mmCIF file of C-alpha atoms in Angstrom:
data_model
loop_
_atom_site.group_PDB
_atom_site.id
_atom_site.type_symbol
_atom_site.label_atom_id
_atom_site.label_comp_id
_atom_site.label_asym_id
_atom_site.label_seq_id
_atom_site.Cartn_x
_atom_site.Cartn_y
_atom_site.Cartn_z
ATOM 1 C CA MET Z 16 -29.118 46.463 -19.658
ATOM 2 C CA HIS Z 17 -25.452 45.685 -19.695
ATOM 3 C CA ASN Z 18 -25.426 45.451 -15.875
ATOM 4 C CA ASN Z 19 -28.504 43.179 -15.896
ATOM 5 C CA LYS Z 20 -26.859 40.891 -18.437
ATOM 6 C CA CYS Z 21 -23.689 40.715 -16.307
ATOM 7 C CA ASN Z 22 -25.741 39.933 -13.232
ATOM 8 C CA ARG Z 23 -27.530 37.093 -15.043
ATOM 9 C CA VAL Z 24 -24.192 35.646 -16.168
ATOM 10 C CA ILE Z 25 -22.778 35.842 -12.630
ATOM 11 C CA LEU Z 26 -25.925 34.248 -11.180
ATOM 12 C CA SER Z 27 -25.779 31.454 -13.758
ATOM 13 C CA LEU Z 28 -22.100 30.843 -12.978
ATOM 14 C CA PHE Z 29 -22.825 30.791 -9.248
ATOM 15 C CA VAL Z 30 -25.596 28.221 -9.682
ATOM 16 C CA THR Z 31 -23.263 26.073 -11.797
ATOM 17 C CA ILE Z 32 -20.579 26.206 -9.089
ATOM 18 C CA LEU Z 33 -23.090 25.194 -6.437
ATOM 19 C CA SER Z 34 -24.318 22.280 -8.495
ATOM 20 C CA LEU Z 35 -20.772 21.097 -9.126
ATOM 21 C CA TYR Z 36 -19.989 21.444 -5.434
ATOM 22 C CA ARG Z 37 -22.980 19.280 -4.563
ATOM 23 C CA ARG Z 38 -21.711 16.692 -7.011
ATOM 24 C CA VAL Z 39 -18.283 16.830 -5.346
ATOM 25 C CA ASP Z 40 -19.832 16.046 -1.981
ATOM 26 C CA GLY Z 41 -21.534 13.115 -3.663
ATOM 27 C CA PHE Z 42 -24.433 12.822 -1.221
ATOM 28 C CA SER Z 43 -27.319 12.804 -3.695
ATOM 29 C CA GLU Z 44 -25.764 10.701 -6.436
ATOM 30 C CA LEU Z 45 -23.519 8.437 -4.371
ATOM 31 C CA SER Z 46 -24.356 4.750 -4.169
ATOM 32 C CA TRP Z 47 -22.364 2.657 -1.729
ATOM 33 C CA VAL Z 48 -21.819 -1.060 -2.133
ATOM 34 C CA GLY Z 49 -23.975 -2.661 0.529
ATOM 35 C CA SER Z 50 -25.379 0.655 1.796
ATOM 36 C CA ASN Z 51 -28.248 2.587 0.225
ATOM 37 C CA SER Z 52 -28.874 4.719 3.308
ATOM 38 C CA TYR Z 53 -25.641 6.697 3.196
ATOM 39 C CA ASN Z 54 -27.212 10.111 3.656
ATOM 40 C CA HIS Z 55 -30.563 9.226 5.172
ATOM 41 C CA GLY Z 56 -29.044 7.610 8.255
ATOM 42 C CA LEU Z 57 -27.278 10.758 9.442
ATOM 43 C CA HIS Z 58 -28.547 12.335 12.613
ATOM 44 C CA SER Z 59 -29.767 15.909 12.264
ATOM 45 C CA LYS Z 60 -26.995 17.137 14.563
ATOM 46 C CA VAL Z 61 -24.365 15.586 12.308
ATOM 47 C CA GLN Z 62 -26.079 17.060 9.261
ATOM 48 C CA GLN Z 63 -25.927 20.519 10.807
ATOM 49 C CA LYS Z 64 -22.215 20.132 11.516
ATOM 50 C CA ILE Z 65 -21.554 18.938 7.964
ATOM 51 C CA SER Z 66 -23.584 21.818 6.541
ATOM 52 C CA LYS Z 67 -21.565 24.317 8.567
ATOM 53 C CA ARG Z 68 -18.273 22.779 7.502
ATOM 54 C CA ARG Z 69 -19.398 22.641 3.844
ATOM 55 C CA LYS Z 70 -19.686 26.414 3.863
ATOM 56 C CA VAL Z 71 -16.144 26.743 5.194
ATOM 57 C CA ILE Z 72 -14.770 24.295 2.631
ATOM 58 C CA LEU Z 73 -16.655 25.956 -0.219
ATOM 59 C CA SER Z 74 -15.175 29.335 0.673
ATOM 60 C CA MET Z 75 -11.697 27.783 0.601
ATOM 61 C CA ARG Z 76 -12.181 25.886 -2.660
ATOM 62 C CA THR Z 77 -13.600 28.694 -4.744
ATOM 63 C CA SER Z 78 -10.209 30.428 -4.929
ATOM 64 C CA CYS Z 79 -9.054 27.594 -7.212
ATOM 65 C CA GLY Z 80 -12.473 26.530 -8.458
ATOM 66 C CA PRO Z 81 -14.540 23.497 -7.437
ATOM 67 C CA PHE Z 82 -13.407 19.974 -8.190
ATOM 68 C CA PRO Z 83 -14.712 18.831 -11.608
ATOM 69 C CA TYR Z 84 -15.454 15.303 -10.355
ATOM 70 C CA PRO Z 85 -17.071 13.565 -7.368
ATOM 71 C CA VAL Z 86 -14.487 13.211 -4.590
ATOM 72 C CA ARG Z 87 -14.202 9.900 -2.762
ATOM 73 C CA ILE Z 88 -11.602 9.368 -0.050
ATOM 74 C CA ALA Z 89 -10.016 6.067 0.957
ATOM 75 C CA VAL Z 90 -7.949 5.902 4.151
ATOM 76 C CA MET Z 91 -5.482 3.020 4.402
ATOM 77 C CA GLY Z 92 -4.875 1.997 8.003
ATOM 78 C CA GLY Z 93 -7.351 1.752 10.856
ATOM 79 C CA GLY Z 94 -5.110 2.931 13.688
ATOM 80 C CA ASN Z 95 -5.471 6.151 15.646
ATOM 81 C CA PHE Z 96 -4.343 8.512 12.915
ATOM 82 C CA GLY Z 97 -6.250 6.715 10.180
ATOM 83 C CA ILE Z 98 -9.393 7.102 12.273
ATOM 84 C CA ALA Z 99 -8.590 10.778 12.863
ATOM 85 C CA LEU Z 100 -8.099 11.675 9.186
ATOM 86 C CA ALA Z 101 -11.145 9.641 8.164
ATOM 87 C CA THR Z 102 -13.103 11.666 10.725
ATOM 88 C CA VAL Z 103 -11.825 14.949 9.255
ATOM 89 C CA CYS Z 104 -12.888 13.903 5.751
ATOM 90 C CA ALA Z 105 -16.288 12.617 6.887
ATOM 91 C CA ARG Z 106 -17.015 15.751 8.911
ATOM 92 C CA ASN Z 107 -16.359 17.747 5.761
ATOM 93 C CA GLY Z 108 -19.053 15.791 3.943
ATOM 94 C CA LEU Z 109 -16.661 13.697 1.848
ATOM 95 C CA PRO Z 110 -17.586 10.049 1.158
ATOM 96 C CA THR Z 111 -14.913 8.212 3.152
ATOM 97 C CA THR Z 112 -13.933 4.538 3.287
ATOM 98 C CA LEU Z 113 -11.580 3.228 5.974
ATOM 99 C CA LEU Z 114 -9.496 0.188 5.018
ATOM 100 C CA VAL Z 115 -8.883 -1.973 8.102
ATOM 101 C CA ARG Z 116 -7.284 -5.383 8.584
ATOM 102 C CA SER Z 117 -10.239 -7.245 10.108
ATOM 103 C CA GLU Z 118 -13.778 -7.599 8.794
ATOM 104 C CA ASP Z 119 -14.952 -7.812 12.405
ATOM 105 C CA VAL Z 120 -13.500 -4.355 13.040
ATOM 106 C CA ALA Z 121 -15.119 -3.079 9.842
ATOM 107 C CA GLU Z 122 -18.494 -4.430 10.948
ATOM 108 C CA GLU Z 123 -18.155 -2.775 14.357
ATOM 109 C CA ILE Z 124 -17.357 0.592 12.757
ATOM 110 C CA ASN Z 125 -20.230 0.298 10.281
ATOM 111 C CA THR Z 126 -22.850 -0.720 12.822
ATOM 112 C CA LYS Z 127 -21.750 0.808 16.142
ATOM 113 C CA HIS Z 128 -19.668 3.694 14.757
ATOM 114 C CA HIS Z 129 -16.601 3.270 16.911
ATOM 115 C CA HIS Z 130 -13.352 1.324 16.660
ATOM 116 C CA PRO Z 131 -13.262 -1.598 19.113
ATOM 117 C CA ARG Z 132 -9.550 -1.129 19.970
ATOM 118 C CA TYR Z 133 -8.351 2.370 19.137
ATOM 119 C CA MET Z 134 -10.010 5.371 20.820
ATOM 120 C CA SER Z 135 -13.029 3.133 21.374
ATOM 121 C CA ASP Z 136 -14.803 5.851 23.364
ATOM 122 C CA ILE Z 137 -14.810 8.189 20.338
ATOM 123 C CA LYS Z 138 -18.061 8.177 18.342
ATOM 124 C CA LEU Z 139 -17.208 8.198 14.646
ATOM 125 C CA PRO Z 140 -19.234 10.040 11.985
ATOM 126 C CA GLN Z 141 -21.863 7.751 10.520
ATOM 127 C CA ASN Z 142 -20.722 8.533 6.993
ATOM 128 C CA ILE Z 143 -17.458 6.644 7.513
ATOM 129 C CA ARG Z 144 -17.712 3.223 5.929
ATOM 130 C CA ALA Z 145 -15.124 0.547 6.790
ATOM 131 C CA THR Z 146 -14.015 -2.550 4.911
ATOM 132 C CA SER Z 147 -11.186 -5.071 4.994
ATOM 133 C CA ASN Z 148 -11.324 -5.529 1.218
ATOM 134 C CA PRO Z 149 -8.703 -3.377 -0.596
ATOM 135 C CA ALA Z 150 -10.569 -3.517 -3.915
ATOM 136 C CA THR Z 151 -13.779 -2.241 -2.315
ATOM 137 C CA ALA Z 152 -11.987 0.581 -0.530
ATOM 138 C CA LEU Z 153 -9.618 1.728 -3.263
ATOM 139 C CA SER Z 154 -11.048 0.956 -6.699
ATOM 140 C CA ASP Z 155 -13.058 4.192 -7.079
ATOM 141 C CA ALA Z 156 -11.035 6.465 -4.759
ATOM 142 C CA THR Z 157 -10.073 9.861 -6.128
ATOM 143 C CA TYR Z 158 -7.650 10.472 -3.237
ATOM 144 C CA ILE Z 159 -5.976 7.901 -0.982
ATOM 145 C CA ILE Z 160 -4.615 8.652 2.494
ATOM 146 C CA HIS Z 161 -1.917 6.322 3.846
ATOM 147 C CA THR Z 162 -1.509 5.958 7.625
ATOM 148 C CA VAL Z 163 0.159 2.534 7.958
ATOM 149 C CA PRO Z 164 3.328 2.804 10.146
ATOM 150 C CA CYS Z 165 6.553 3.278 8.210
ATOM 151 C CA GLN Z 166 8.169 -0.078 9.028
ATOM 152 C CA TYR Z 167 5.101 -1.986 7.760
ATOM 153 C CA SER Z 168 4.377 0.207 4.745
ATOM 154 C CA ARG Z 169 6.472 -1.516 2.070
ATOM 155 C CA ASP Z 170 4.914 -4.972 2.505
ATOM 156 C CA PHE Z 171 1.453 -3.450 2.861
ATOM 157 C CA LEU Z 172 1.768 -1.391 -0.331
ATOM 158 C CA ILE Z 173 3.109 -4.325 -2.329
ATOM 159 C CA GLY Z 174 0.108 -6.362 -1.206
ATOM 160 C CA ILE Z 175 -2.552 -3.827 -2.263
ATOM 161 C CA LYS Z 176 -0.930 -1.992 -5.189
ATOM 162 C CA ASP Z 177 -3.034 -3.792 -7.814
ATOM 163 C CA SER Z 178 -6.183 -2.351 -6.216
ATOM 164 C CA ILE Z 179 -5.017 1.275 -6.477
ATOM 165 C CA PRO Z 180 -6.283 3.076 -9.622
ATOM 166 C CA HIS Z 181 -3.623 4.288 -12.020
ATOM 167 C CA GLY Z 182 -2.493 7.836 -11.266
ATOM 168 C CA THR Z 183 -4.549 8.261 -8.075
ATOM 169 C CA PRO Z 184 -2.795 10.762 -5.750
ATOM 170 C CA ILE Z 185 -1.637 9.486 -2.377
ATOM 171 C CA LEU Z 186 -1.308 11.535 0.798
ATOM 172 C CA SER Z 187 0.974 9.963 3.401
ATOM 173 C CA ALA Z 188 0.595 10.685 7.094
ATOM 174 C CA SER Z 189 3.198 8.058 8.060
ATOM 175 C CA LYS Z 190 6.551 9.213 9.420
ATOM 176 C CA GLY Z 191 9.936 7.624 9.875
ATOM 177 C CA ILE Z 192 12.867 5.954 8.138
ATOM 178 C CA GLU Z 193 12.679 2.347 6.995
ATOM 179 C CA THR Z 194 15.288 0.266 8.829
ATOM 180 C CA SER Z 195 16.012 -2.071 5.904
ATOM 181 C CA SER Z 196 16.478 0.509 3.125
ATOM 182 C CA LEU Z 197 17.141 3.700 5.142
ATOM 183 C CA GLY Z 198 14.513 5.305 2.917
ATOM 184 C CA PHE Z 199 11.877 7.880 3.806
ATOM 185 C CA MET Z 200 8.201 7.375 2.961
ATOM 186 C CA ASN Z 201 8.694 9.196 -0.354
ATOM 187 C CA ASP Z 202 11.280 6.575 -1.337
ATOM 188 C CA ILE Z 203 9.063 3.674 -0.247
ATOM 189 C CA PHE Z 204 6.093 4.926 -2.291
ATOM 190 C CA ARG Z 205 8.102 5.439 -5.455
ATOM 191 C CA GLU Z 206 9.777 2.045 -5.169
ATOM 192 C CA THR Z 207 6.511 0.167 -4.557
ATOM 193 C CA LEU Z 208 3.863 2.146 -6.476
ATOM 194 C CA GLY Z 209 6.002 3.796 -9.147
ATOM 195 C CA GLU Z 210 6.599 7.318 -10.406
ATOM 196 C CA ASP Z 211 3.378 7.713 -12.413
ATOM 197 C CA ARG Z 212 1.298 9.229 -9.605
ATOM 198 C CA PRO Z 213 1.675 12.322 -7.419
ATOM 199 C CA TYR Z 214 2.509 12.016 -3.730
ATOM 200 C CA ALA Z 215 2.013 14.345 -0.787
ATOM 201 C CA PHE Z 216 3.069 14.180 2.868
ATOM 202 C CA LEU Z 217 1.216 15.466 5.931
ATOM 203 C CA SER Z 218 2.943 16.355 9.181
ATOM 204 C CA GLY Z 219 2.669 18.685 12.149
ATOM 205 C CA PRO Z 220 1.600 18.690 15.810
ATOM 206 C CA SER Z 221 -1.536 16.589 15.532
ATOM 207 C CA PHE Z 222 -2.654 14.088 18.148
ATOM 208 C CA ALA Z 223 -5.367 11.811 16.789
ATOM 209 C CA ARG Z 224 -7.697 12.135 19.769
ATOM 210 C CA GLU Z 225 -7.677 15.931 19.667
ATOM 211 C CA ILE Z 226 -8.432 15.864 15.932
ATOM 212 C CA CYS Z 227 -11.423 13.572 16.512
ATOM 213 C CA GLU Z 228 -12.656 15.817 19.315
ATOM 214 C CA GLY Z 229 -12.527 18.861 17.035
ATOM 215 C CA VAL Z 230 -9.748 20.634 18.940
ATOM 216 C CA ALA Z 231 -7.995 23.281 16.827
ATOM 217 C CA THR Z 232 -5.105 21.706 14.907
ATOM 218 C CA ALA Z 233 -2.630 23.044 12.318
ATOM 219 C CA VAL Z 234 -0.590 20.831 9.984
ATOM 220 C CA VAL Z 235 1.367 21.154 6.756
ATOM 221 C CA ILE Z 236 1.180 19.149 3.515
ATOM 222 C CA ALA Z 237 4.298 18.892 1.351
ATOM 223 C CA SER Z 238 4.354 17.858 -2.301
ATOM 224 C CA ASP Z 239 6.480 18.407 -5.385
ATOM 225 C CA ASP Z 240 3.128 19.246 -7.011
ATOM 226 C CA LEU Z 241 1.978 22.358 -5.160
ATOM 227 C CA MET Z 242 -1.437 22.221 -6.874
ATOM 228 C CA LEU Z 243 -2.028 18.779 -5.341
ATOM 229 C CA ALA Z 244 -0.991 20.089 -1.919
ATOM 230 C CA SER Z 245 -3.413 23.004 -2.304
ATOM 231 C CA ASP Z 246 -6.275 20.720 -3.383
ATOM 232 C CA LEU Z 247 -5.680 18.435 -0.412
ATOM 233 C CA ALA Z 248 -5.527 21.430 1.909
ATOM 234 C CA GLY Z 249 -8.909 22.532 0.556
ATOM 235 C CA LEU Z 250 -10.401 19.095 1.085
ATOM 236 C CA LEU Z 251 -9.176 18.624 4.651
ATOM 237 C CA SER Z 252 -9.307 22.133 6.099
ATOM 238 C CA ASP Z 253 -12.268 23.242 8.149
ATOM 239 C CA ASP Z 254 -12.944 25.412 11.186
ATOM 240 C CA SER Z 255 -10.907 23.147 13.500
ATOM 241 C CA PHE Z 256 -8.327 21.589 11.140
ATOM 242 C CA ARG Z 257 -6.081 24.029 9.288
ATOM 243 C CA VAL Z 258 -3.710 22.860 6.548
ATOM 244 C CA PHE Z 259 -0.730 24.809 5.205
ATOM 245 C CA THR Z 260 1.331 23.798 2.166
ATOM 246 C CA THR Z 261 4.971 23.595 1.092
ATOM 247 C CA LYS Z 262 7.110 22.034 -1.633
ATOM 248 C CA ASP Z 263 9.838 21.013 0.832
ATOM 249 C CA VAL Z 264 9.152 17.269 0.968
ATOM 250 C CA ILE Z 265 12.511 16.260 2.450
ATOM 251 C CA GLY Z 266 12.222 18.931 5.150
ATOM 252 C CA VAL Z 267 8.800 17.669 6.219
ATOM 253 C CA GLU Z 268 9.986 14.048 6.187
ATOM 254 C CA ILE Z 269 13.108 14.725 8.233
ATOM 255 C CA GLY Z 270 11.151 16.733 10.792
ATOM 256 C CA GLY Z 271 8.545 13.981 11.092
ATOM 257 C CA ALA Z 272 11.208 11.318 11.645
ATOM 258 C CA VAL Z 273 13.628 13.104 13.963
ATOM 259 C CA LYS Z 274 10.970 14.556 16.279
ATOM 260 C CA ASN Z 275 9.969 11.066 17.425
ATOM 261 C CA VAL Z 276 13.543 10.302 18.472
ATOM 262 C CA ILE Z 277 13.815 13.592 20.348
ATOM 263 C CA ALA Z 278 10.525 12.708 22.093
ATOM 264 C CA LEU Z 279 12.029 9.425 23.290
ATOM 265 C CA SER Z 280 14.887 11.366 24.876
ATOM 266 C CA ALA Z 281 12.435 13.857 26.420
ATOM 267 C CA GLY Z 282 10.471 10.979 27.945
ATOM 268 C CA MET Z 283 13.659 9.458 29.379
ATOM 269 C CA CYS Z 284 14.548 12.844 30.854
ATOM 270 C CA GLU Z 285 11.189 12.979 32.615
ATOM 271 C CA GLY Z 286 11.408 9.346 33.691
ATOM 272 C CA LEU Z 287 14.751 10.071 35.354
ATOM 273 C CA GLY Z 288 13.021 12.757 37.406
ATOM 274 C CA LEU Z 289 14.913 15.701 35.938
ATOM 275 C CA GLY Z 290 13.452 19.171 35.895
ATOM 276 C CA THR Z 291 12.262 21.747 33.384
ATOM 277 C CA ASN Z 292 15.779 23.088 32.791
ATOM 278 C CA ALA Z 293 17.040 19.712 31.622
ATOM 279 C CA MET Z 294 13.974 19.015 29.485
ATOM 280 C CA SER Z 295 14.071 22.426 27.782
ATOM 281 C CA GLY Z 296 17.779 22.198 27.079
ATOM 282 C CA LEU Z 297 17.502 18.649 25.725
ATOM 283 C CA VAL Z 298 14.634 19.420 23.352
ATOM 284 C CA THR Z 299 16.301 22.621 22.124
ATOM 285 C CA ARG Z 300 19.562 20.844 21.401
ATOM 286 C CA GLY Z 301 17.615 18.055 19.713
ATOM 287 C CA CYS Z 302 15.996 20.598 17.396
ATOM 288 C CA GLY Z 303 19.488 21.826 16.577
ATOM 289 C CA GLU Z 304 20.462 18.314 15.488
ATOM 290 C CA MET Z 305 17.285 18.150 13.392
ATOM 291 C CA ARG Z 306 18.239 21.400 11.665
ATOM 292 C CA ARG Z 307 21.811 20.205 11.081
ATOM 293 C CA LEU Z 308 20.644 16.952 9.512
ATOM 294 C CA GLY Z 309 17.968 18.659 7.452
ATOM 295 C CA LEU Z 310 20.386 21.150 5.939
ATOM 296 C CA THR Z 311 22.685 18.258 4.990
ATOM 297 C CA PHE Z 312 19.839 16.741 2.947
ATOM 298 C CA GLY Z 313 18.785 20.049 1.382
ATOM 299 C CA ALA Z 314 15.819 20.906 3.597
ATOM 300 C CA LYS Z 315 14.811 24.519 4.130
ATOM 301 C CA PRO Z 316 15.540 26.009 7.572
ATOM 302 C CA SER Z 317 12.059 27.563 7.564
ATOM 303 C CA THR Z 318 10.470 24.114 7.214
ATOM 304 C CA LEU Z 319 12.453 22.719 10.130
ATOM 305 C CA ALA Z 320 11.451 25.751 12.208
ATOM 306 C CA GLY Z 321 7.797 25.297 11.208
ATOM 307 C CA LEU Z 322 4.903 22.974 11.972
ATOM 308 C CA SER Z 323 6.520 19.755 10.748
ATOM 309 C CA GLY Z 324 9.813 20.412 12.537
ATOM 310 C CA VAL Z 325 9.935 22.371 15.761
ATOM 311 C CA GLY Z 326 6.122 22.469 16.012
ATOM 312 C CA ASP Z 327 5.689 18.702 15.866
ATOM 313 C CA THR Z 328 8.694 18.241 18.169
ATOM 314 C CA PHE Z 329 7.130 20.426 20.875
ATOM 315 C CA GLY Z 330 3.843 18.536 20.666
ATOM 316 C CA THR Z 331 5.491 15.118 20.762
ATOM 317 C CA CYS Z 332 7.935 15.964 23.548
ATOM 318 C CA PHE Z 333 5.542 17.759 25.876
ATOM 319 C CA GLY Z 334 2.117 16.351 24.955
ATOM 320 C CA PRO Z 335 0.559 13.802 27.334
ATOM 321 C CA LEU Z 336 -0.825 11.796 24.383
ATOM 322 C CA SER Z 337 2.597 11.179 22.794
ATOM 323 C CA ARG Z 338 3.384 7.474 22.366
ATOM 324 C CA ASN Z 339 7.120 8.133 21.923
ATOM 325 C CA ARG Z 340 7.330 10.306 25.022
ATOM 326 C CA LYS Z 341 5.512 7.612 27.045
ATOM 327 C CA PHE Z 342 7.902 4.948 25.738
ATOM 328 C CA GLY Z 343 10.921 7.043 26.697
ATOM 329 C CA TYR Z 344 9.426 7.803 30.107
ATOM 330 C CA ARG Z 345 9.087 4.106 30.880
ATOM 331 C CA LEU Z 346 12.671 3.487 29.767
ATOM 332 C CA GLY Z 347 13.797 6.289 32.068
ATOM 333 C CA LYS Z 348 11.917 4.591 34.904
ATOM 334 C CA GLY Z 349 13.941 1.426 34.340
ATOM 335 C CA GLU Z 350 11.565 -0.768 32.301
ATOM 336 C CA THR Z 351 12.983 -2.869 29.475
ATOM 337 C CA MET Z 352 12.192 -2.469 25.778
ATOM 338 C CA GLU Z 353 10.674 -5.954 25.685
ATOM 339 C CA ASP Z 354 8.310 -5.321 28.601
ATOM 340 C CA ILE Z 355 7.141 -1.986 27.203
ATOM 341 C CA ARG Z 356 6.440 -3.407 23.742
ATOM 342 C CA ALA Z 357 4.620 -6.408 25.171
ATOM 343 C CA SER Z 358 2.289 -4.194 27.187
ATOM 344 C CA THR Z 359 0.846 -2.068 24.345
ATOM 345 C CA THR Z 360 -0.548 -2.402 20.834
ATOM 346 C CA GLU Z 361 0.414 1.152 19.912
ATOM 347 C CA VAL Z 362 3.517 1.768 17.818
ATOM 348 C CA ALA Z 363 6.215 4.183 19.015
ATOM 349 C CA GLU Z 364 7.729 4.976 15.609
ATOM 350 C CA GLY Z 365 10.796 6.592 17.128
ATOM 351 C CA VAL Z 366 12.198 3.283 18.370
ATOM 352 C CA ASP Z 367 12.881 1.789 14.929
ATOM 353 C CA THR Z 368 13.488 5.205 13.376
ATOM 354 C CA SER Z 369 16.257 5.939 15.900
ATOM 355 C CA ILE Z 370 18.406 3.010 14.760
ATOM 356 C CA ALA Z 371 17.720 3.746 11.095
ATOM 357 C CA LEU Z 372 18.512 7.423 11.599
ATOM 358 C CA VAL Z 373 21.970 6.767 13.025
ATOM 359 C CA ASN Z 374 22.721 4.334 10.182
ATOM 360 C CA LEU Z 375 21.536 6.961 7.687
ATOM 361 C CA ILE Z 376 23.796 9.610 9.232
ATOM 362 C CA LYS Z 377 26.790 7.259 9.128
ATOM 363 C CA THR Z 378 26.032 6.426 5.483
ATOM 364 C CA LYS Z 379 25.139 9.841 4.066
ATOM 365 C CA CYS Z 380 26.861 12.417 6.289
ATOM 366 C CA LYS Z 381 30.559 13.131 5.977
ATOM 367 C CA GLY Z 382 32.840 14.512 8.631
ATOM 368 C CA TYR Z 383 34.804 13.772 11.756
ATOM 369 C CA ARG Z 384 33.161 12.581 15.009
ATOM 370 C CA LEU Z 385 29.548 12.447 13.881
ATOM 371 C CA ASP Z 386 28.635 11.406 17.415
ATOM 372 C CA LEU Z 387 29.652 14.895 18.584
ATOM 373 C CA LYS Z 388 27.536 16.542 15.865
ATOM 374 C CA TYR Z 389 24.488 14.416 16.708
ATOM 375 C CA PRO Z 390 25.008 13.422 20.367
ATOM 376 C CA ILE Z 391 21.296 13.130 21.234
ATOM 377 C CA LEU Z 392 20.380 11.070 18.167
ATOM 378 C CA PHE Z 393 23.390 8.779 18.673
ATOM 379 C CA GLY Z 394 22.766 8.608 22.431
ATOM 380 C CA VAL Z 395 19.118 7.517 22.078
ATOM 381 C CA ALA Z 396 20.110 4.796 19.591
ATOM 382 C CA SER Z 397 22.781 3.440 21.934
ATOM 383 C CA ILE Z 398 20.255 3.295 24.798
ATOM 384 C CA LEU Z 399 17.743 1.420 22.625
ATOM 385 C CA GLN Z 400 20.492 -0.983 21.552
ATOM 386 C CA GLY Z 401 21.365 -1.637 25.182
ATOM 387 C CA THR Z 402 24.922 -0.293 25.147
ATOM 388 C CA GLN Z 403 24.170 2.328 27.818
ATOM 389 C CA THR Z 404 21.402 3.281 30.243
ATOM 390 C CA PRO Z 405 19.337 6.486 30.111
ATOM 391 C CA LYS Z 406 21.295 7.802 33.121
ATOM 392 C CA GLN Z 407 24.623 7.094 31.418
ATOM 393 C CA GLY Z 408 23.352 8.791 28.267
ATOM 394 C CA LEU Z 409 22.528 11.955 30.210
ATOM 395 C CA GLU Z 410 25.930 11.928 31.890
ATOM 396 C CA GLY Z 411 27.523 11.630 28.464
ATOM 397 C CA LEU Z 412 25.701 14.734 27.238
ATOM 398 C CA MET Z 413 26.741 16.753 30.285
ATOM 399 C CA THR Z 414 30.435 15.818 29.925
ATOM 400 C CA MET Z 415 30.800 16.523 26.207
ATOM 401 C CA PRO Z 416 33.717 18.690 25.013
ATOM 402 C CA PHE Z 417 33.083 22.446 25.189
ATOM 403 C CA ILE Z 418 31.873 23.751 21.815
ATOM 404 C CA MET Z 419 30.049 26.744 20.397
ATOM 405 C CA GLU Z 420 26.263 26.434 20.577
ATOM 406 C CA ASN Z 421 25.959 26.578 16.778
ATOM 407 C CA PHE Z 422 29.418 25.458 15.768
ATOM 408 C CA ASP Z 423 28.376 24.615 12.211
ATOM 409 C CA GLU Z 424 27.284 28.134 11.268
ATOM 410 C CA LYS Z 425 29.579 29.800 8.752
ATOM 411 C CA HIS Z 426 29.076 33.316 10.085
#
């Protein structure tokens, strides 16, 4: 009898968990503003995919217990990566709203299920709803994902902060250093939205198109609140998108910023027609400068050697979809900064980050001849500022004084 009683208790608990999980997904109870056919309009093929992914998510969540409230995701920014993360959330059965700048774009996403400008050939899940109204997108969000480029984030956040519910956690997928303040995204959030909410930061080798196409991807989420990082990992992870966690926020932020600058140099190297030897040596030495800078700011070496550091650097330097690599390649071919920027709507974050990074090093790092400690980072900035050409920058690297490979190691 004792065993039967235990079995009944376990069965009852299991049913309760399932019912709570269904509430988390929000399909049966959810009512969208302006859309009463949220679930009914899904194609059967999409429903099957969501059902499969639900099982994966459920198995991940039960280690910490299901969420005690209906989850609703808002993604701020309708560029490539905003679309990609909205797709991840929607595929996992999470009610997802994408905040875009134009109502025309929102209408196109809601009716034709693709973005008219970014990855327009990608069919988006029908359970992504788009709006240009911050209050509509953010007022009932339980988690907010920020994908607006770093240099535009401060003004954007100031403009919409009154629409963000008090205490709502924010996950940032934006990378870089603000040119005006020399602050990382963590600094920008705390200065604009305050200290009374938790923040997390996503990074790693993750091209938006591959995410949308369901290609296997691994990233890391950093947060001072490891429970928040774990919850976000449980929400986003599925059979093609794997999320790891860490508490090393500064390590993840430095890796995400520096890798874009290294990718610019890798693109220039390719544009100059140099071979695999040169490219491999350049990227390896660039990772060394990333490690050196990270240790100065208190980052963990393991973080810089992980997904958000070396991993993201490899993807950005060698991947054909990399915006920063493409920008550097065109510079190496002899095009001007102005012509390259005028010919594309995509943002190569490394361009502005490069200048800010050198200013940050000069401000925060002590020591003699910083240009010899960070020759690649300083060299890329000087090329972007027009004080030398990509070819002259390469010649400068090859004629540096002879030094130990890791001259800053104590042992």
